[in-house]
Coordinates of C-alpha atoms in Angstrom, one line a residue:
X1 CA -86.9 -31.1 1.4
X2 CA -87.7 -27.5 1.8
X3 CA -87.4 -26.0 4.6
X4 CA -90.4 -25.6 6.6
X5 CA -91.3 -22.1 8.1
X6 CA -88.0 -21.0 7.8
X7 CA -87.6 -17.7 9.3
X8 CA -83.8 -16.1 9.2
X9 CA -82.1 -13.2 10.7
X10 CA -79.1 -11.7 11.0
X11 CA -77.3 -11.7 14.6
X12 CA -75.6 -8.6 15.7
X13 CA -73.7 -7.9 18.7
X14 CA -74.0 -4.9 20.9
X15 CA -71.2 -3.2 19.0
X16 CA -71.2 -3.2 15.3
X17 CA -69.2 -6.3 13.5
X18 CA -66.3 -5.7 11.5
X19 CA -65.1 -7.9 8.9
X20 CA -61.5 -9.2 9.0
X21 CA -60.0 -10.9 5.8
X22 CA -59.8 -14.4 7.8
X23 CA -59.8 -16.5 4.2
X24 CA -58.3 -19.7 3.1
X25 CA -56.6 -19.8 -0.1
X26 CA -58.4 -22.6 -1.9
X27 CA -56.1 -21.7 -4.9
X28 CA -52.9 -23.7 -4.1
X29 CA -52.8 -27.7 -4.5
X30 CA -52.1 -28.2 -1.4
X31 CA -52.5 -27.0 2.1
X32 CA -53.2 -27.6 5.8
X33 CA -56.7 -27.1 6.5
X34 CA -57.9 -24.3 8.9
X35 CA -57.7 -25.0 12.4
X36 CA -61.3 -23.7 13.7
X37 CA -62.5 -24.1 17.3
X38 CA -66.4 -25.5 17.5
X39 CA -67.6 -26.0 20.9
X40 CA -70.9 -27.8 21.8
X41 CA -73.6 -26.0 20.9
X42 CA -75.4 -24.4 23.6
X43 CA -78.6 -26.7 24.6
X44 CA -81.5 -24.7 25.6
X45 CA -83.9 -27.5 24.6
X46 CA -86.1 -29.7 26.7
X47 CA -86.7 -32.3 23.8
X48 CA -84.9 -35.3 23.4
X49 CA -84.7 -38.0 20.8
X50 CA -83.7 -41.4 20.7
X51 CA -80.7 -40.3 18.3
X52 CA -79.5 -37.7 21.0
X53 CA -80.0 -33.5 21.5
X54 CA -80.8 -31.6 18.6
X55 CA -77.9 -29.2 20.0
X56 CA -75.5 -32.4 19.9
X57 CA -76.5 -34.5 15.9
X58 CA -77.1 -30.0 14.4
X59 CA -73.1 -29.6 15.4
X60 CA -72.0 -33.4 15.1
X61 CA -73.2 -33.2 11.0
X62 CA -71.9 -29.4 10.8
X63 CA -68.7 -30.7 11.7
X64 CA -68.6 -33.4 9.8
X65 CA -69.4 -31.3 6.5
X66 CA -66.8 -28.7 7.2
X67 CA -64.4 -31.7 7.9
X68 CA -65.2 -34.0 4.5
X69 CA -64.3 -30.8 2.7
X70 CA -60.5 -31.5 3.4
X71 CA -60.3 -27.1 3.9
X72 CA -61.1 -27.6 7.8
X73 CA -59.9 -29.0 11.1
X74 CA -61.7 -29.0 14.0
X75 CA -59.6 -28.4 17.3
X76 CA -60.3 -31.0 19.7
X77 CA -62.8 -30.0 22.4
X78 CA -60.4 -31.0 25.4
X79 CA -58.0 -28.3 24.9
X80 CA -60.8 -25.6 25.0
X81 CA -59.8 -23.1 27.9
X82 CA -63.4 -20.6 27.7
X83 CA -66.9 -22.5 28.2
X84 CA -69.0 -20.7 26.6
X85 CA -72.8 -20.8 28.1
X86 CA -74.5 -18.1 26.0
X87 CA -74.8 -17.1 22.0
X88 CA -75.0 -13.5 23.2
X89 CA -71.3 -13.8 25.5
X90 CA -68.3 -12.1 23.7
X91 CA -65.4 -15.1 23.5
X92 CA -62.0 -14.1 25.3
X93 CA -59.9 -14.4 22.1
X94 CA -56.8 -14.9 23.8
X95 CA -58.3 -18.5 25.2
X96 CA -58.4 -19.4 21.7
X97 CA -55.5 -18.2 20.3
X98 CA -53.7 -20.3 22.9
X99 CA -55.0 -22.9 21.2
X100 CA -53.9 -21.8 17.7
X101 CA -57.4 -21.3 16.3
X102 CA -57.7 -19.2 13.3
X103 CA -61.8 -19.5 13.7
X104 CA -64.6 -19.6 16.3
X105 CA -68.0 -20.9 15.5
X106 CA -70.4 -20.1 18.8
X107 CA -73.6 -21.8 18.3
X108 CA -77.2 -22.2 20.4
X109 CA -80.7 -24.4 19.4
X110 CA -83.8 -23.2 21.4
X111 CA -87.2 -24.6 21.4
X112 CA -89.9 -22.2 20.8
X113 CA -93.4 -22.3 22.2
X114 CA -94.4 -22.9 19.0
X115 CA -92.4 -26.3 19.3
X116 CA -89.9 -25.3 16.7
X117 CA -86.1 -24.8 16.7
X118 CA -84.5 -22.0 16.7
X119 CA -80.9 -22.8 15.4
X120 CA -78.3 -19.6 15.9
X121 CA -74.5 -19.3 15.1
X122 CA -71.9 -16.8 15.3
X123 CA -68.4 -16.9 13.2
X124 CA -65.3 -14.9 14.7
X125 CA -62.0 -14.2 13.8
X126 CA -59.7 -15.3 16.1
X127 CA -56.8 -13.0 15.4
X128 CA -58.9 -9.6 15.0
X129 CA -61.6 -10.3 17.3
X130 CA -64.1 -9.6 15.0
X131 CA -67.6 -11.4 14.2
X132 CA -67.3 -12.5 10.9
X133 CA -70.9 -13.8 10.0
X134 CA -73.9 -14.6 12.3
X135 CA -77.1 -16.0 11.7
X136 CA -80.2 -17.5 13.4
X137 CA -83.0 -20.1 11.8
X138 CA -86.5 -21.1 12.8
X139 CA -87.8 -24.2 11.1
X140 CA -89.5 -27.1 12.4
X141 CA -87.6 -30.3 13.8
X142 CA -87.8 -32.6 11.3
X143 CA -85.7 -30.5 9.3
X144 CA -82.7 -30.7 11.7
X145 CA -80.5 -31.7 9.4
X146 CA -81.7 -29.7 6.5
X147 CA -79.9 -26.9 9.0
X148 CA -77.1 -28.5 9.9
X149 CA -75.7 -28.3 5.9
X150 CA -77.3 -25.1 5.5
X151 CA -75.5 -23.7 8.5
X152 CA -72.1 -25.4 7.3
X153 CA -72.6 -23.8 4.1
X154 CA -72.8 -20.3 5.9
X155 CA -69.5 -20.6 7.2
X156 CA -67.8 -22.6 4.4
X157 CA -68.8 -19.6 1.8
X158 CA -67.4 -16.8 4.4
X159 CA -63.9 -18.4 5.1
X160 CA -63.3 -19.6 1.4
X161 CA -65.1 -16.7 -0.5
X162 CA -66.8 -19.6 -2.3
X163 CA -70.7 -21.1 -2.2
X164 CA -70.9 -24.4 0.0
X165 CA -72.4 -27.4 -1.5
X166 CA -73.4 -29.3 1.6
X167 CA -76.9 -28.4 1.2
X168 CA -77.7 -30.5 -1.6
X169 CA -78.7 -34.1 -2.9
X170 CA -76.9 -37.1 -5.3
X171 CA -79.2 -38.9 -7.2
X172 CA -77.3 -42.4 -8.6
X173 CA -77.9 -46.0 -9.7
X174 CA -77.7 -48.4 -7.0
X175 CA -76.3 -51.9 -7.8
X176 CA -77.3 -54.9 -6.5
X177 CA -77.0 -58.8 -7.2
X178 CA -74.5 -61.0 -9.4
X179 CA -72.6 -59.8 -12.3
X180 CA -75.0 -62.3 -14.7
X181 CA -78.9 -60.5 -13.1
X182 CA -77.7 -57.3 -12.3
X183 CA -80.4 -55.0 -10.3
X184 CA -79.5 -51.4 -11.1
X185 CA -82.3 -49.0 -9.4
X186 CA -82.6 -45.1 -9.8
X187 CA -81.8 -43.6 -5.8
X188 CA -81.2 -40.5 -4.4
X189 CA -79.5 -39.4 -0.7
X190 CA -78.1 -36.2 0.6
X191 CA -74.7 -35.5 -0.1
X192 CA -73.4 -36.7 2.3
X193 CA -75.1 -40.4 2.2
X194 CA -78.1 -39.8 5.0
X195 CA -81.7 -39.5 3.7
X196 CA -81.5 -42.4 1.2
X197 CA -84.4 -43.4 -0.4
X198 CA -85.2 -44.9 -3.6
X199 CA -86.8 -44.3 -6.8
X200 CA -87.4 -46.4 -9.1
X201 CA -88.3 -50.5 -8.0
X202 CA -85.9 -51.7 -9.5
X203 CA -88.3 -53.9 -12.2
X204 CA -86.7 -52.0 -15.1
X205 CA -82.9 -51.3 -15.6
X206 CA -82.1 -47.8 -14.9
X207 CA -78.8 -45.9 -16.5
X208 CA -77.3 -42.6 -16.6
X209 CA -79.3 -39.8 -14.6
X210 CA -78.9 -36.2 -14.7
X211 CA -79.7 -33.5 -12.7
X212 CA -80.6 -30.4 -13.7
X213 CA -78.8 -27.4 -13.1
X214 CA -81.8 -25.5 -11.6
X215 CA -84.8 -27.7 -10.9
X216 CA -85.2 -30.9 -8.3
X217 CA -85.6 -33.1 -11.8
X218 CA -83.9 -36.0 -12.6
X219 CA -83.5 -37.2 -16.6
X220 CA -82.4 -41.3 -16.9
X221 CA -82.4 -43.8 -19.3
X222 CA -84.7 -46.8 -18.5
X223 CA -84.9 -49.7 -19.9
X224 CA -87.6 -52.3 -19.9
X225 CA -86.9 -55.1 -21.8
X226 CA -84.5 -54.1 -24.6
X227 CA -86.5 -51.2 -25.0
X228 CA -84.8 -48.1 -23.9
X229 CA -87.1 -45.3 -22.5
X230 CA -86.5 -41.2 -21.2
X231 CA -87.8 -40.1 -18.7
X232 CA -87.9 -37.0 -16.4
X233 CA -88.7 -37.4 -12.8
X234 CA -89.3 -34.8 -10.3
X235 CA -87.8 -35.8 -7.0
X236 CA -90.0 -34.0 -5.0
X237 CA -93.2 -35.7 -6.2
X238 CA -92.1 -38.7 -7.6
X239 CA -93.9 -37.9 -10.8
X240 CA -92.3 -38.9 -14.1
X241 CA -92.7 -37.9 -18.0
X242 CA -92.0 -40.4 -20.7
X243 CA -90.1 -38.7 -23.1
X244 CA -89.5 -41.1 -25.8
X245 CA -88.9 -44.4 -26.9
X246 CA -84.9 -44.1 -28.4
X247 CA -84.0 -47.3 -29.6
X248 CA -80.5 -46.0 -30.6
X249 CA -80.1 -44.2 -27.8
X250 CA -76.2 -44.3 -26.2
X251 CA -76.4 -42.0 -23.4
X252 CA -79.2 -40.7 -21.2
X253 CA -80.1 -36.7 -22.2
X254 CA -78.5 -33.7 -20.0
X255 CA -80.0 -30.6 -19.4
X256 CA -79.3 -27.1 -20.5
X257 CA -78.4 -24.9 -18.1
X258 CA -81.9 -23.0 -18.1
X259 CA -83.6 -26.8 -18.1
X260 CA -85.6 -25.6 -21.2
X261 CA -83.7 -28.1 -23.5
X262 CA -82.2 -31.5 -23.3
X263 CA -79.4 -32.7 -25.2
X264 CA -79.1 -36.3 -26.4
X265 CA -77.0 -39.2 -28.6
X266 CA -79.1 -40.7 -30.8
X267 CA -78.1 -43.5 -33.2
X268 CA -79.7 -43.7 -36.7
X269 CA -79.2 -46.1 -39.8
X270 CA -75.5 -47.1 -38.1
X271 CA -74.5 -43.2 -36.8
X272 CA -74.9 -41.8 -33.4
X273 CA -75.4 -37.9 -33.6
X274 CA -76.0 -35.2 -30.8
X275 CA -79.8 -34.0 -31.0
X276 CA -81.0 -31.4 -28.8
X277 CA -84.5 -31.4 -28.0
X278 CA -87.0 -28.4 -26.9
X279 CA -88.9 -29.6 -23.8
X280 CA -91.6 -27.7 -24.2
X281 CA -92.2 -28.0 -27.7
X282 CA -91.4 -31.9 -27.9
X283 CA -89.2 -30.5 -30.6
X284 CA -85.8 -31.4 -31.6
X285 CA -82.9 -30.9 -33.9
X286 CA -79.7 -32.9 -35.3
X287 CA -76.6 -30.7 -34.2
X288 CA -73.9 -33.0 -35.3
X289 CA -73.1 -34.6 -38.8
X290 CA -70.4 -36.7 -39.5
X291 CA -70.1 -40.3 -39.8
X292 CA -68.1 -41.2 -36.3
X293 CA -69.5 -41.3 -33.0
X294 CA -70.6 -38.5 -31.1
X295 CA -72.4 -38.4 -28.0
X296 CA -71.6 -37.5 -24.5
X297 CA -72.9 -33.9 -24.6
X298 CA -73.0 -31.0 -21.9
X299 CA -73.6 -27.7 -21.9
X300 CA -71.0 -24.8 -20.7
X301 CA -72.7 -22.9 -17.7
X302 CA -74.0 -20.1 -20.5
X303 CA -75.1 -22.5 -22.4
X304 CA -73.4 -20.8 -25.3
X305 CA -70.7 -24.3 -25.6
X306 CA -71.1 -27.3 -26.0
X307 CA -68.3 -30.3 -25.3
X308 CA -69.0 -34.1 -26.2
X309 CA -66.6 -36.8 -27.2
X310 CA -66.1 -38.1 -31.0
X311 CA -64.0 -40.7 -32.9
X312 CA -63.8 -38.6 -36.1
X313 CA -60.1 -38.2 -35.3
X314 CA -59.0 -42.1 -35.2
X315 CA -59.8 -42.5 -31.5
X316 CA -61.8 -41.1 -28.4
X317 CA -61.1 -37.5 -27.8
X318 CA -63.3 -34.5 -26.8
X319 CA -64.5 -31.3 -28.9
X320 CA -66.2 -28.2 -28.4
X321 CA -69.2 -26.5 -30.5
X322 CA -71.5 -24.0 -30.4
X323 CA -74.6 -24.3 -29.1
X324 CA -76.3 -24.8 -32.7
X325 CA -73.3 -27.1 -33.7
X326 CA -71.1 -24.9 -35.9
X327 CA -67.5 -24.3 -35.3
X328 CA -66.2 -27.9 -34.0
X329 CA -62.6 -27.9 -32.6
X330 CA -60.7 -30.5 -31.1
X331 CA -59.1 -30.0 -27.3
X332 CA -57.9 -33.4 -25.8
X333 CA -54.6 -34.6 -27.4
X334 CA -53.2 -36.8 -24.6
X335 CA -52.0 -39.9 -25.1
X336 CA -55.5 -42.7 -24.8
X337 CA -59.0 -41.8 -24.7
X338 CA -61.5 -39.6 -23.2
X339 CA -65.1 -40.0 -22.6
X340 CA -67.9 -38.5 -20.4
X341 CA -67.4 -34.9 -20.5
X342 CA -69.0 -32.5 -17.8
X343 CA -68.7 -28.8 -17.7
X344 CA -68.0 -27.7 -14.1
X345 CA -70.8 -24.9 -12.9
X346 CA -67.9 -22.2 -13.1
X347 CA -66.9 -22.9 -16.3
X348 CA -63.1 -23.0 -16.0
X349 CA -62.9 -26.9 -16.1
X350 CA -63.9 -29.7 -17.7
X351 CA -64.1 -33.1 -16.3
X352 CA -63.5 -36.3 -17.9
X353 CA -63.0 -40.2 -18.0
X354 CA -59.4 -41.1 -19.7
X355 CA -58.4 -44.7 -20.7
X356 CA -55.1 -45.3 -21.4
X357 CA -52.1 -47.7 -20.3
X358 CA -55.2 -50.3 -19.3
X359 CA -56.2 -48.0 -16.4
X360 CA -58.7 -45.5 -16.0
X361 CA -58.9 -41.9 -15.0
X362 CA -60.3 -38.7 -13.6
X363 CA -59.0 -35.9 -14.7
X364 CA -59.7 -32.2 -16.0
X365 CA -58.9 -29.8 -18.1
X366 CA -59.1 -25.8 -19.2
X367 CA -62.0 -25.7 -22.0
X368 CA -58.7 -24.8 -24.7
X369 CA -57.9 -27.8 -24.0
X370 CA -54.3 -26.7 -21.8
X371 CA -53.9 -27.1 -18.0
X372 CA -54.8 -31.6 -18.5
X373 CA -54.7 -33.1 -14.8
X374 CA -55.2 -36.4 -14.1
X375 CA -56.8 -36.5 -10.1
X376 CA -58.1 -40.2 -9.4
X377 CA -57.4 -43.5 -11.3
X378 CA -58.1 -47.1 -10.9
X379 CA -59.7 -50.3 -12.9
X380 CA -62.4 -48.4 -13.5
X381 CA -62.7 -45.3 -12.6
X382 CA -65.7 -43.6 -14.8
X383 CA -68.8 -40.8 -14.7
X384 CA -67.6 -37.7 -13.2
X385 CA -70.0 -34.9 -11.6
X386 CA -69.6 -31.5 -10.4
X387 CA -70.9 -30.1 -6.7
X388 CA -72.6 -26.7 -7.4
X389 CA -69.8 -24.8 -6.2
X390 CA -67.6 -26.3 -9.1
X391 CA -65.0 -27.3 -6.5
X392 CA -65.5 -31.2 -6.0
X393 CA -65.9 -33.9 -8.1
X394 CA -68.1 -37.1 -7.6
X395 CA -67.5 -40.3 -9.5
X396 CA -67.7 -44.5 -9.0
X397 CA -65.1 -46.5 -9.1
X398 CA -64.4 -50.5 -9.5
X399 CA -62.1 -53.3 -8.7
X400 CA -61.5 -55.7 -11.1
X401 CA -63.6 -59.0 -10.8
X402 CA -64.5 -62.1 -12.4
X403 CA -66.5 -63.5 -15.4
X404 CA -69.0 -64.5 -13.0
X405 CA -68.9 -61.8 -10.1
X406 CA -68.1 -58.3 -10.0
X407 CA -65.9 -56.5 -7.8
X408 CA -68.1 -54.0 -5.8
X409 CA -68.2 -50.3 -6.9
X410 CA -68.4 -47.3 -4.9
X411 CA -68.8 -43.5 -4.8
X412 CA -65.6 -41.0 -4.3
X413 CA -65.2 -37.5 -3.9
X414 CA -62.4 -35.4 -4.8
X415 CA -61.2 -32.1 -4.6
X416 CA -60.6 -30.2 -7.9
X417 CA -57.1 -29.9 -6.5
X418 CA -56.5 -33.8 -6.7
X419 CA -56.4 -34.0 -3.0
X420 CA -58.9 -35.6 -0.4
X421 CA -60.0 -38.4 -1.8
X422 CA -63.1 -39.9 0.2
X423 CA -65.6 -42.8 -0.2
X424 CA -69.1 -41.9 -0.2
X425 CA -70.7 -44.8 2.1
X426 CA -74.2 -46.0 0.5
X427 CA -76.2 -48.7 1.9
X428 CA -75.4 -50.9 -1.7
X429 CA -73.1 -50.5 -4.3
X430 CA -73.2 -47.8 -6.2
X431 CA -72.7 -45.9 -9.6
X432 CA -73.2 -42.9 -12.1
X433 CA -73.6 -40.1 -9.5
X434 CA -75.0 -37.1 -10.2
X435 CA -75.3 -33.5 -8.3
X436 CA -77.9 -31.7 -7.3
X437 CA -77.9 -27.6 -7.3
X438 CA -78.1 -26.3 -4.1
X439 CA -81.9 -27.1 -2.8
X440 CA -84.4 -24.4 -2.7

């Protein structure tokens, strides 16, 4: 998935670019999303696919990134006034004003010699007439769409102040087959669904993977018979490390944020308790000790935190700890129960699953505990994940079914702010996502 020969370069104009303070306010809960002008991008190619121009699929999944993040609306191309027919022609900004754009993205492909692309864009202002951000690519055609998110993460991060998270990867369980021989294989896809391909056969049951936080590795729980196995797969290569054989095990392990260290639940002589293990050293220590549950670990970003959930109050709630376990404290008190913690990268959230009433939630909360919101809910509704940017969640959700046949289960995405729901569309059912950091 890396980018092949990628050369990049900064595109100038003849006159020095200012920088305006175009920005959306990503703060508020809700908003209208930023009108932003995209025409075609200009086609200096002489290849063509069976799929279409490069120039026409590069803008058609730019567009689609910037749209799925609910912050952008793209102006239809019929009411365009200027044609533009060259990356270096300066854009009459009172054509697009008339059309109430706040944004401009002006983009070209060429086809080198060499037979590569060469993939440039240029971001403007609209209301100040000045060039925001401009950039040009070189890579080699198969990674077409590799561009495509990179480019829409470009001009995501300079009209929200934030990092994108389009270039990056899910890796999940797909489901498959009744409710009595279910088929639950290890897969992984872009984040937006294309590149699927799986990675485990499907022979052994496989449960709970992890990312981590900055590596292309994948930790799951597999389980061959009744014995339950942990592995860690590197997605690039396909290579896997057998970690252990945990017969008590509740949950696969997560990482810590450096990937150095795993944490895991462990159950022993009737009591599950968080270990953390050294991955280098094969070593590992108990951090909780007390008779109740405990499992569901993660990390805060500075790995200085940890947050899991526990039943040593009377019922499901979450608690926070130090890194070497001291110090527990309690910081759910809601009404139900809470399960499957996950710090967000930016460390001013944590997501959770909450059960109460006989539905299930999404929701998150301030690591005190204050600020609770509950964002998606459902039958089932479980196994939140963060995108790398901290700003939109990832989780399944089910239907109820039958004894004898389940009701299928999907992928969502939702924005922090509760708003912009959306299914993520897989070519089988799906479940337990979990997000890549942005790729390398």
């Amino acid at each position: 998935m890396k980018i092949k020969n990628l050369i990049v370069a900064i595109l100038c104009l003849l006159t020095t670019p200012a920088y305006a303070e175009l920005e959306i306010d990503v703060v508020g809960a809700t908003r209208e999303p930023m009108p932003v002008a995209f025409p075609a991008m200009i086609d200096n190619t002489t290849s063509r696919q069976w799929f279409g121009t490069y120039a026409s699929k590069i803008r058609d999944v730019i567009v689609a990134d910037l749209d799925r993040s609910g912050l952008f609306r793209i102006i239809d191309e019929n009411s365009y006034i200027e044609d533009l027919t060259s990356i270096n022609q300066k854009p009459t900004f009172t054509d697009w004003q008339a059309i109430n754009s706040h944004a401009l993205v002006q983009s070209s492909v060429n086809e080198n010699t060499d037979g590569k692309l060469k993939v440039e864009f240029r971001l403007w202002d609209i209301v100040s007439g000045a060039q925001l951000h401009g950039q040009s690519y070189t890579t080699s055609k198969d990674n077409w769409r590799r561009i495509a998110h990179v480019i829409a993460d470009d001009i995501y991060e300079r009209l929200t102040g934030e990092k994108g998270y389009f270039d990056t990867r899910v890796v999940y369980i797909s489901e498959s087959g009744p409710a009595t021989k279910r088929v639950k294989r290890l897969a992984i896809m872009d984040q937006d669904g294309e590149n699927h391909k799986f990675l485990t056969s499907g022979a052994a049951m496989a449960l709970t993977p992890r990312f981590s936080p900055n590596l292309q590795k994948v930790t799951y729980l597999s389980f061959s018979g009744t014995a339950p196995k942990v592995y860690v797969m590197d997605v690039e290569t396909g290579k896997q490390e057998l970690l252990g054989n945990f017969p008590g095990m509740t949950f696969a392990p997560v990482f810590s944020p450096d990937s150095s260290k795993i944490l895991l639940s462990f159950a022993a002589n009737g009591n599950t308790e968080i270990y953390e293990m050294d991955l280098k050293r094969k070593s590992s220590r108990q951090l909780t000790k007390h008779p109740a549950i405990d499992t569901s670990p993660s990390y805060s970003p500075d790995g200085k935190k940890i947050v899991f959930n526990s039943d040593r109050g009377g019922n499901q709630q979450l608690y926070i700890m130090n890194a070497d376990g001291s110090n527990v404290e309690r910081i759910s008190f809601g009404k139900g129960r809470y399960a499957t913690p996950v710090w967000s990268p930016r460390g001013d959230y944590i997501a959770f699953t909450k059960m109460a009433g006989g539905q299930f939630y999404i929701g998150v909360m301030h690591p005190d505990g204050t600020g609770e919101r509950l964002l998606a809910s459902g039958y089932l509704v479980e196994g939140p994940t963060w995108s790398p940017n901290g700003r939109v969640l990832m989780y399944f959700k089910q239907g109820q079914g039958t004894r004898l046949k389940n009701a299928p289960v999907h992928l969502y995405t939702i924005d922090v702010s509760g708003y912009n729901e959306r299914r993520v569309v897989t070519p089988a059912e799906a479940s337990d996502p979990a997000w890549s950091p942005l790729l390398p």
